[in-house]
PDB file of C-alpha atoms in Angstrom:
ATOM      1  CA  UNK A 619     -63.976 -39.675  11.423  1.00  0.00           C
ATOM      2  CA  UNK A 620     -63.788 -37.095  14.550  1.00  0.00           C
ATOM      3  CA  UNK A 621     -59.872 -37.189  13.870  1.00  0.00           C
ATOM      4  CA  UNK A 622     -60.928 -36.440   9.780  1.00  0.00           C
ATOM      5  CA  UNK A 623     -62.798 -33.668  10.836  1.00  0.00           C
ATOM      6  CA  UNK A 624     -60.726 -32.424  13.316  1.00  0.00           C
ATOM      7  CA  UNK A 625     -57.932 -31.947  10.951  1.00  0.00           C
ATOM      8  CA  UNK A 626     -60.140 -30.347   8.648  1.00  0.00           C
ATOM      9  CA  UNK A 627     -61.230 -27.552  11.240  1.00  0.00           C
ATOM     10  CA  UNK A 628     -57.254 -27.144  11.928  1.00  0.00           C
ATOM     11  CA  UNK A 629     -56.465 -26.961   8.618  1.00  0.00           C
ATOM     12  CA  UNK A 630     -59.241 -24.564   7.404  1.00  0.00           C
ATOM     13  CA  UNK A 631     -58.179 -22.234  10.101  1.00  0.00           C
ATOM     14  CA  UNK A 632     -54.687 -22.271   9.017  1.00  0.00           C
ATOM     15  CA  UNK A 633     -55.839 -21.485   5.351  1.00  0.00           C
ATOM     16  CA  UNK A 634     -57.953 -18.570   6.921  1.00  0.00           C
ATOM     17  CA  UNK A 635     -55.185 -16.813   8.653  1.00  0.00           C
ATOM     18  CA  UNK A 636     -52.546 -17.338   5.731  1.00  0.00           C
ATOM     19  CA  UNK A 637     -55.405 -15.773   3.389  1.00  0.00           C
ATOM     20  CA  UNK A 638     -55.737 -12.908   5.317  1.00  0.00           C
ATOM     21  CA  UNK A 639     -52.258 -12.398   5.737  1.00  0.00           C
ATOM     22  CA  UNK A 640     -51.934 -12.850   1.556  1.00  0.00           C
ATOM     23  CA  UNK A 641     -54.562  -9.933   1.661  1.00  0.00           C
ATOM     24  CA  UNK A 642     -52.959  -7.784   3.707  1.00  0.00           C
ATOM     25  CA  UNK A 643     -49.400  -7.779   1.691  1.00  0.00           C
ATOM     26  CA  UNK A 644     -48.541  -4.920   0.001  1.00  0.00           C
ATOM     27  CA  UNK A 645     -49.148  -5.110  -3.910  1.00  0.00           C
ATOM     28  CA  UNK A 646     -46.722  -6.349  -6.167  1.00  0.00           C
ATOM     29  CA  UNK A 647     -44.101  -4.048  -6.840  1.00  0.00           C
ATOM     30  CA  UNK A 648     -45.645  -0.988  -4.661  1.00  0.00           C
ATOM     31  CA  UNK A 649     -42.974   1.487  -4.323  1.00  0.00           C
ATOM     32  CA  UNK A 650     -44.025   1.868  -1.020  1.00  0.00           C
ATOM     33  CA  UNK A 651     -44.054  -1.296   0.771  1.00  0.00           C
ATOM     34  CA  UNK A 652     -41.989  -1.761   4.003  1.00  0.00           C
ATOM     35  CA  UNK A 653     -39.493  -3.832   1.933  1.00  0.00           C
ATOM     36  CA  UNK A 654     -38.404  -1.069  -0.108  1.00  0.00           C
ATOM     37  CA  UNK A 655     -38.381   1.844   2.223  1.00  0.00           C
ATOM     38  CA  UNK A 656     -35.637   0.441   4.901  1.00  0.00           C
ATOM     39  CA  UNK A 657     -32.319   0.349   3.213  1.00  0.00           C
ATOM     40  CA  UNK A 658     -33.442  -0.326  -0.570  1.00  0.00           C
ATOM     41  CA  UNK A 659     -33.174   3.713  -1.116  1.00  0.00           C
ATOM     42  CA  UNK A 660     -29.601   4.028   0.592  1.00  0.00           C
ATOM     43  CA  UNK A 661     -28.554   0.697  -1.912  1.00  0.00           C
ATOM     44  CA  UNK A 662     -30.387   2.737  -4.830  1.00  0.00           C
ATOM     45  CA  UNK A 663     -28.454   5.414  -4.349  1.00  0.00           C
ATOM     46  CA  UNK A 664     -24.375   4.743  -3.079  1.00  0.00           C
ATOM     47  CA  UNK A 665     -24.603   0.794  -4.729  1.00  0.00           C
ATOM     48  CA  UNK A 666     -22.025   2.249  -7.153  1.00  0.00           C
ATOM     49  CA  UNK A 667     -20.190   4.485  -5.606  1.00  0.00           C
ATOM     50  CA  UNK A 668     -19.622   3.230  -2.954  1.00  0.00           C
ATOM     51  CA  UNK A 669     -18.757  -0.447  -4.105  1.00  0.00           C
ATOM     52  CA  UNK A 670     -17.367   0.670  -8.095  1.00  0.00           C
ATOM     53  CA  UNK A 671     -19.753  -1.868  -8.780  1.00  0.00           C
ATOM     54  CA  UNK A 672     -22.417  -1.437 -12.018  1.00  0.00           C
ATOM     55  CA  UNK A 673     -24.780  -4.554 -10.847  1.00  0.00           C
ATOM     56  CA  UNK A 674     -26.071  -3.519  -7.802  1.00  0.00           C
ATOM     57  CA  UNK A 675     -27.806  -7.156  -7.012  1.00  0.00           C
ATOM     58  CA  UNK A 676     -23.720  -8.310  -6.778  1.00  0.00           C
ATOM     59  CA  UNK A 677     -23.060  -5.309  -4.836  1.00  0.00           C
ATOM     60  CA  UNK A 678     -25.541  -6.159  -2.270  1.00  0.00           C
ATOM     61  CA  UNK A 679     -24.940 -10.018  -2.396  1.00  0.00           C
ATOM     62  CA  UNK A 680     -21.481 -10.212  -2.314  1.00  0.00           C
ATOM     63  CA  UNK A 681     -20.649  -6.746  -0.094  1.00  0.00           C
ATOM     64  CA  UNK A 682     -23.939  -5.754   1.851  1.00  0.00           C
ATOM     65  CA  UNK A 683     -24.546  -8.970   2.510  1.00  0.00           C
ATOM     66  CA  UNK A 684     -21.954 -10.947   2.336  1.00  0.00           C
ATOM     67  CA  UNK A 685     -22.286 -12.538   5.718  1.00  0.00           C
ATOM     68  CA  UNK A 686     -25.434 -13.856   4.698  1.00  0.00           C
ATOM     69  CA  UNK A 687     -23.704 -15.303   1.099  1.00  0.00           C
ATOM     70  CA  UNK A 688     -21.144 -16.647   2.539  1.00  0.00           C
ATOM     71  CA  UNK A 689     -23.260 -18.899   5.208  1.00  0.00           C
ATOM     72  CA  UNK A 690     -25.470 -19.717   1.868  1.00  0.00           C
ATOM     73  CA  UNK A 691     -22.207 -21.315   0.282  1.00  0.00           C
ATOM     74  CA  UNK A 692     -21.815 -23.031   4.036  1.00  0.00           C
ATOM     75  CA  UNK A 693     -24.942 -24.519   3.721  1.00  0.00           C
ATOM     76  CA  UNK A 694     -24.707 -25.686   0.160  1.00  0.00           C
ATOM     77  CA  UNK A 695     -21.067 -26.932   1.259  1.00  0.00           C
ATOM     78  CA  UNK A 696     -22.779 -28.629   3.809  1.00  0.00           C
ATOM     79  CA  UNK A 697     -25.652 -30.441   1.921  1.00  0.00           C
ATOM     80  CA  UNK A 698     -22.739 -31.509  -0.693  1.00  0.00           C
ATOM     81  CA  UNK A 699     -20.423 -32.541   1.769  1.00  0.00           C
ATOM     82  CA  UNK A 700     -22.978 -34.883   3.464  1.00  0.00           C
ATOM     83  CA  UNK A 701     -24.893 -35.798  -0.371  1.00  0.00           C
ATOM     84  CA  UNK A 702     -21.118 -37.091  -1.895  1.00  0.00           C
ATOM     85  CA  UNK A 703     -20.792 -39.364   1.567  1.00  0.00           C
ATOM     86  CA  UNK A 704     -23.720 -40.706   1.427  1.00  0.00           C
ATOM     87  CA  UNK A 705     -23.490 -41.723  -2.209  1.00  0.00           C
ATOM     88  CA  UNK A 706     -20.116 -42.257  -1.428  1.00  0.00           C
ATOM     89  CA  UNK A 707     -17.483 -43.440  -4.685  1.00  0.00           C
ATOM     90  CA  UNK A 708     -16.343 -46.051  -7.033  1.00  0.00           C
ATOM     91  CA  UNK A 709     -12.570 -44.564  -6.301  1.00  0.00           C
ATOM     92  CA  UNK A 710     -11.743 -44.835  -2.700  1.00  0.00           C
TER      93      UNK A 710
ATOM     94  CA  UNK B 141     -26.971 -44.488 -25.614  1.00  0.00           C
ATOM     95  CA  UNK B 142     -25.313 -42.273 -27.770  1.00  0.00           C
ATOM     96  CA  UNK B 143     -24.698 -41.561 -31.365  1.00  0.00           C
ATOM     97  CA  UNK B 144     -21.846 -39.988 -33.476  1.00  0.00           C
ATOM     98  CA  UNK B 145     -24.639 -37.054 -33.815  1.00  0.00           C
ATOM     99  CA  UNK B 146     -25.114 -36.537 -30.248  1.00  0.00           C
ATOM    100  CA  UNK B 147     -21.017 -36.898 -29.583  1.00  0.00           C
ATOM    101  CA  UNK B 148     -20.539 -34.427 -32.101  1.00  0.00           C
ATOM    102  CA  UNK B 149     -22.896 -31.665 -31.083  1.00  0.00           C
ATOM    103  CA  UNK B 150     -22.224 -32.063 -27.670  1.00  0.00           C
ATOM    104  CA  UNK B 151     -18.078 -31.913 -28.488  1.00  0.00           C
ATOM    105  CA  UNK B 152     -18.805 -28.640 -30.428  1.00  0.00           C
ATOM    106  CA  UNK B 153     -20.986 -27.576 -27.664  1.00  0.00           C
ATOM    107  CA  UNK B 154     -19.437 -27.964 -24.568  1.00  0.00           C
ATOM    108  CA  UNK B 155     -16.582 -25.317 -24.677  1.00  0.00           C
ATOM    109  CA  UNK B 156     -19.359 -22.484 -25.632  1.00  0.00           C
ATOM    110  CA  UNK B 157     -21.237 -23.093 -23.013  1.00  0.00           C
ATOM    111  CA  UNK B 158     -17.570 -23.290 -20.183  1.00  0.00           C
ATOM    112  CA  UNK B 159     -16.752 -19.608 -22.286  1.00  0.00           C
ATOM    113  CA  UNK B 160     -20.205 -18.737 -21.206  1.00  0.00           C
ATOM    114  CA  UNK B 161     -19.975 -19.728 -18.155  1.00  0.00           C
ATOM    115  CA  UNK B 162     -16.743 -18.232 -17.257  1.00  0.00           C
ATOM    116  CA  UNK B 163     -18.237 -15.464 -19.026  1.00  0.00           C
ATOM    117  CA  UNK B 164     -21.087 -15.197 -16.582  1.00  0.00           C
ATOM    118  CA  UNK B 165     -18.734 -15.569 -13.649  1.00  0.00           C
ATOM    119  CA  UNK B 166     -16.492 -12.616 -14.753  1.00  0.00           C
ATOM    120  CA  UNK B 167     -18.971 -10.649 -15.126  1.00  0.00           C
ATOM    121  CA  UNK B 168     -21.209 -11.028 -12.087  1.00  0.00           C
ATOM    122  CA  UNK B 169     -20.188  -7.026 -10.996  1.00  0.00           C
ATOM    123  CA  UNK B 170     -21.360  -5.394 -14.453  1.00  0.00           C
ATOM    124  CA  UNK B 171     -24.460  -7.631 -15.694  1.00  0.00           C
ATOM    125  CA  UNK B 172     -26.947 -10.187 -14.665  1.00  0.00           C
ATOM    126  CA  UNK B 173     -25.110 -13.352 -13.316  1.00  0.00           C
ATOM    127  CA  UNK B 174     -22.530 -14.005 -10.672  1.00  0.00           C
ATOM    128  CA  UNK B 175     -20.880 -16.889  -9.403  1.00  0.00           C
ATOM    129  CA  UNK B 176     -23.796 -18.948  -8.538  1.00  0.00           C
ATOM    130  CA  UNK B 177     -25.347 -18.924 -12.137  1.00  0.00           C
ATOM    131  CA  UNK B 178     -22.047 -19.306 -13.800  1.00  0.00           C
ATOM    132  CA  UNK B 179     -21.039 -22.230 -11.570  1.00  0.00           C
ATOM    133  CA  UNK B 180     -24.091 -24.380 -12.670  1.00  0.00           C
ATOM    134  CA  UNK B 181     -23.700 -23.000 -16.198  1.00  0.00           C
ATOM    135  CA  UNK B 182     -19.592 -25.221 -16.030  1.00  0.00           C
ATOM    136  CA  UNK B 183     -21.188 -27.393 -14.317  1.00  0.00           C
ATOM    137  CA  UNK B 184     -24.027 -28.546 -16.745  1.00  0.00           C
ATOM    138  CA  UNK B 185     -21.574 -28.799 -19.465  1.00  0.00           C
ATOM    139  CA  UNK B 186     -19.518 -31.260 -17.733  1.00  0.00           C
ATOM    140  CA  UNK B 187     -23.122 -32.958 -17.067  1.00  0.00           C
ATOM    141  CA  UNK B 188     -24.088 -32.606 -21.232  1.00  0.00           C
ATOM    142  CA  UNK B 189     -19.950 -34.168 -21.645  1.00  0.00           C
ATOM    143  CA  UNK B 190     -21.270 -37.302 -18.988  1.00  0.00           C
ATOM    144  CA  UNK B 191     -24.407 -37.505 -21.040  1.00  0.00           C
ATOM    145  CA  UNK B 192     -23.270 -37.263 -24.524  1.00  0.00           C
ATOM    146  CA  UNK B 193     -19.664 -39.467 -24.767  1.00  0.00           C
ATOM    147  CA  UNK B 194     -19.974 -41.542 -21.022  1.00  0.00           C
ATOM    148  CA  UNK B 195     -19.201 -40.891 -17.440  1.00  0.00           C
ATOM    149  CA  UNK B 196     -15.676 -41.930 -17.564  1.00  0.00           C
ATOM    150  CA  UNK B 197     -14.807 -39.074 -20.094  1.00  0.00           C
ATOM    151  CA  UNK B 198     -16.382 -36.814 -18.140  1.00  0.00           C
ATOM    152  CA  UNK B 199     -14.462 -38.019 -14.910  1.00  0.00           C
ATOM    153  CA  UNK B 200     -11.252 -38.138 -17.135  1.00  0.00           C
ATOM    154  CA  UNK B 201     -11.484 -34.492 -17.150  1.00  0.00           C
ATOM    155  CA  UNK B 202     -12.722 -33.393 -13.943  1.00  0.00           C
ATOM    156  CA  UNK B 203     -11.830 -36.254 -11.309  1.00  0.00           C
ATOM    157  CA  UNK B 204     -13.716 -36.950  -8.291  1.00  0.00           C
ATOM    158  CA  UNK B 205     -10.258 -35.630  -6.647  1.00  0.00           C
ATOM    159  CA  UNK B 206     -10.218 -32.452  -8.297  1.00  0.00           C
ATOM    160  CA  UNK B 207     -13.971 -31.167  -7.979  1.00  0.00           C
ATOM    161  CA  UNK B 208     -13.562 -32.291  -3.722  1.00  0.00           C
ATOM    162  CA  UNK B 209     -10.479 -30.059  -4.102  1.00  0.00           C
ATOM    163  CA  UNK B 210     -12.241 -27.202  -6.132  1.00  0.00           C
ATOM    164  CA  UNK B 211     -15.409 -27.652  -4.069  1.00  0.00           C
ATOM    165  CA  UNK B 212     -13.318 -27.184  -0.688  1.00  0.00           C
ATOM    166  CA  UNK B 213     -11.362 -24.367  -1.951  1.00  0.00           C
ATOM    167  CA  UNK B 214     -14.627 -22.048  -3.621  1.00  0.00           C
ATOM    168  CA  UNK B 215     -15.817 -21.802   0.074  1.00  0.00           C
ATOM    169  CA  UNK B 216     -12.313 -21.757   1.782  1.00  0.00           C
ATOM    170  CA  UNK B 217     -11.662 -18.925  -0.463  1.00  0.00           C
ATOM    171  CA  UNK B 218     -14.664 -16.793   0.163  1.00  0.00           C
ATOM    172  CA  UNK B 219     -14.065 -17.068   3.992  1.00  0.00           C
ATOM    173  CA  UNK B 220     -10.471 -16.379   3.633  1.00  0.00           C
ATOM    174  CA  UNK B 221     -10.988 -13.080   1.845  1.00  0.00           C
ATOM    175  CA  UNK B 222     -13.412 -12.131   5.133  1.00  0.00           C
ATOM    176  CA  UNK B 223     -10.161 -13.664   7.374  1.00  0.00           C
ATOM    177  CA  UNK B 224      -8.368 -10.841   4.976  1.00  0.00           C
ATOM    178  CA  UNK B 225     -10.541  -7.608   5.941  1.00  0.00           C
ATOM    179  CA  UNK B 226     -10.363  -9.464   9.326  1.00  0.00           C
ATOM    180  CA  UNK B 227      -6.432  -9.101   9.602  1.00  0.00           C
ATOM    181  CA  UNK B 228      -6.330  -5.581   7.683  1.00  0.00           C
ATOM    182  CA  UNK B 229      -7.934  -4.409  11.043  1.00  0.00           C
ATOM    183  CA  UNK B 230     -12.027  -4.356   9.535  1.00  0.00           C
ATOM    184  CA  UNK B 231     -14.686  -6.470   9.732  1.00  0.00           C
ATOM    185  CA  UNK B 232     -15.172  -9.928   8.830  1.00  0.00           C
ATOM    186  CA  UNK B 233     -15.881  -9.651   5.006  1.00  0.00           C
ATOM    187  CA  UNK B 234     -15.411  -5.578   5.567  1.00  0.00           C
ATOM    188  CA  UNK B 235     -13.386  -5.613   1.745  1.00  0.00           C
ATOM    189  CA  UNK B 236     -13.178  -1.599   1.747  1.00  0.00           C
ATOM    190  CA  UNK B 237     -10.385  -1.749   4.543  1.00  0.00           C
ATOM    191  CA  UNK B 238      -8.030  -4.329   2.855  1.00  0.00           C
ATOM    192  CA  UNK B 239      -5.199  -2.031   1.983  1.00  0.00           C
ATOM    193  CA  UNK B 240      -4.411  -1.645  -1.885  1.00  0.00           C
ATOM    194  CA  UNK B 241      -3.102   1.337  -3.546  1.00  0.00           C
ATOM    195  CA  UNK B 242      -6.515   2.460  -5.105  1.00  0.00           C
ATOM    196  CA  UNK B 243     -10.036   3.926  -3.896  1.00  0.00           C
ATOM    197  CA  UNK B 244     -11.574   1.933  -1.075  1.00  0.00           C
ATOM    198  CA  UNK B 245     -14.898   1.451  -3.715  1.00  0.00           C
ATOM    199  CA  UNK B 246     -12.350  -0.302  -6.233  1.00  0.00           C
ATOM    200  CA  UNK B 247     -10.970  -2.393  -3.767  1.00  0.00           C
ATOM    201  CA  UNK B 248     -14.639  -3.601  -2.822  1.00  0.00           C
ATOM    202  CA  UNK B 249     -15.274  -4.008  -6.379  1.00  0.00           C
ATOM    203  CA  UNK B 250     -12.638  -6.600  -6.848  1.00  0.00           C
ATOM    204  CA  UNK B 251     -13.228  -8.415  -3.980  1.00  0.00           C
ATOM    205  CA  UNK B 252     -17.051  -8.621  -5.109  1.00  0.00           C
ATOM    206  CA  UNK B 253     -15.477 -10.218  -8.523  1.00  0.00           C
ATOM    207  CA  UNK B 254     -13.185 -12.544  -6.607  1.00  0.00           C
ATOM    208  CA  UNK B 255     -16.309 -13.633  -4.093  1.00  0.00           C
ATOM    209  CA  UNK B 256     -17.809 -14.262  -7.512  1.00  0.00           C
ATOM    210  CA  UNK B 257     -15.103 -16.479  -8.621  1.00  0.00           C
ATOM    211  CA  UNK B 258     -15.000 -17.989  -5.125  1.00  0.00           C
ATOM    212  CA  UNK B 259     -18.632 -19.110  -5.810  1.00  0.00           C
ATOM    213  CA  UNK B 260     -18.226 -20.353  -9.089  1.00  0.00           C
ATOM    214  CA  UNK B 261     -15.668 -22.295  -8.397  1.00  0.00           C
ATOM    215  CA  UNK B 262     -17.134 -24.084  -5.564  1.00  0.00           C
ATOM    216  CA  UNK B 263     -20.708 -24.461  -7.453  1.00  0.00           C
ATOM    217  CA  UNK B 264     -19.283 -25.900 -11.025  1.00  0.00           C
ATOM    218  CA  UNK B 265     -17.920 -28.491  -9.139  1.00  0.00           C
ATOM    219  CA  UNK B 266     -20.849 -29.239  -7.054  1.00  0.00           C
ATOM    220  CA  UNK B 267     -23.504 -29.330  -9.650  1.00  0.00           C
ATOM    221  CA  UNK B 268     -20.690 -31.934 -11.825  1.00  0.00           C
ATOM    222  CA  UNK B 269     -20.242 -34.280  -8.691  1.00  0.00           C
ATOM    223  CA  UNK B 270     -23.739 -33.810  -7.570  1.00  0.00           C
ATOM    224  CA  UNK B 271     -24.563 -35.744 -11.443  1.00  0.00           C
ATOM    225  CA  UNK B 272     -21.680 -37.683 -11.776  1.00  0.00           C
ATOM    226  CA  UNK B 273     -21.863 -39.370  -8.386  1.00  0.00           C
ATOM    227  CA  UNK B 274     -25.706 -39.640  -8.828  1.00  0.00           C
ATOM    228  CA  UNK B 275     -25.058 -41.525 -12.348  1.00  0.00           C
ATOM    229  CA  UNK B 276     -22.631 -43.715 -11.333  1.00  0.00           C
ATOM    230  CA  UNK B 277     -24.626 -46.331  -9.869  1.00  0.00           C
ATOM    231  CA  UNK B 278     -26.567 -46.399 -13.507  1.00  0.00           C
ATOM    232  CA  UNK B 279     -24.147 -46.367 -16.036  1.00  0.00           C
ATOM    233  CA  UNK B 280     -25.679 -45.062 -19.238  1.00  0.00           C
TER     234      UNK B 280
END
């Protein structure tokens, strides 16, 4: 019971502070937020020429950010890698 | 189980949806899409071949050797075209340095395409072993 409740206060708490941090996030597509005022405008404006690229999502996936694409694929490698072993194979 | 209706759809069906896979693949750097959304689009149609004939079709035309080969070399690739900017004297993954006889912004631009293709190739192979390994313990 005092374990029940416990958890309950804990858990309350944690929905408090994640509430007020949901209320305190910028709205939805405000041009403003901190998100889009870092290096969103530079993107905006030299995706295309500076990459010759027309989809500026690819541009920054594959160029900007390629570092961080490239350890995605490592990680998906990974979990594939270590799935196909464990289910291992009819042929070997 | 299947039926001569479901065979026959699926046979009509399955090298529309590779085209528009490949399609998706190619052309990551001008529309929607990329290599990560084409890859699972080849993929699933190996999955809709498994599901419609059986699994040994399926593995008749892309072996368990052959996606471990094209899953290895989708991510090999990708890091060897950073190892590429790496030995052209740029970054890791710096594309604009690699030294081809055009504009440092087309250069990037066909790197982005072959990073694409790098991706595809590793996911289509993925998502068909992922299902195919996955349904071999239950043959339909």
């Amino acid at each position: 019971m005092i374990k029940q409740v416990a958890s309950l206060i804990v858990l309350l708490g944690i929905g408090i502070i994640l509430t007020m941090a949901v209320i305190d996030m910028p709205a939805f597509g405000d041009p403003e937020a901190p998100a889009h005022r870092h290096v969103a405008p530079r993107y905006i404006a030299l995706a295309e020429e500076e990459t010759g690229v027309t989809n500026m999502v690819t541009a920054i996936l594959a160029d900007y950010r390629g570092y961080d694409t490239l350890g995605e694929l490592t990680v998906i490698f990974a979990a594939g890698a270590a799935v196909l072993s464990l289910l291992g194979s009819k042929h070997e | 189980m299947t039926t001569v209706v479901i065979q026959t759809i699926g046979r009509i069906l399955v090298p529309f949806i590779q085209l528009f896979g490949l399609y998706v693949i190619i052309h990551g750097p001008v529309s929607p899409g990329g290599g990560f959304q084409g890859g699972v689009i080849v993929g699933a149609s190996m999955i809709l071949l498994a599901l419609s004939y059986d699994l040994s079709s399926a593995e008749a035309r892309a072996s368990h050797k052959v996606r471990i080969a094209m899953d290895s070399t989708g991510a090999l690739l990708f890091a060897g075209i950073g190892l590429v900017a790496l030995l052209a004297g740029g970054f890791f993954l710096e594309y604009g340095i690699i030294p081809l006889p055009m504009a440092p912004a087309e250069v990037r631009g066909i790197f982005i395409l072959l990073v694409g293709v790098a991706i595809g190739i590793h996911i289509m192979a993925l998502a068909a072993s992922l299902f195919l390994h996955l349904a071999e313990e239950h043959e339909i």
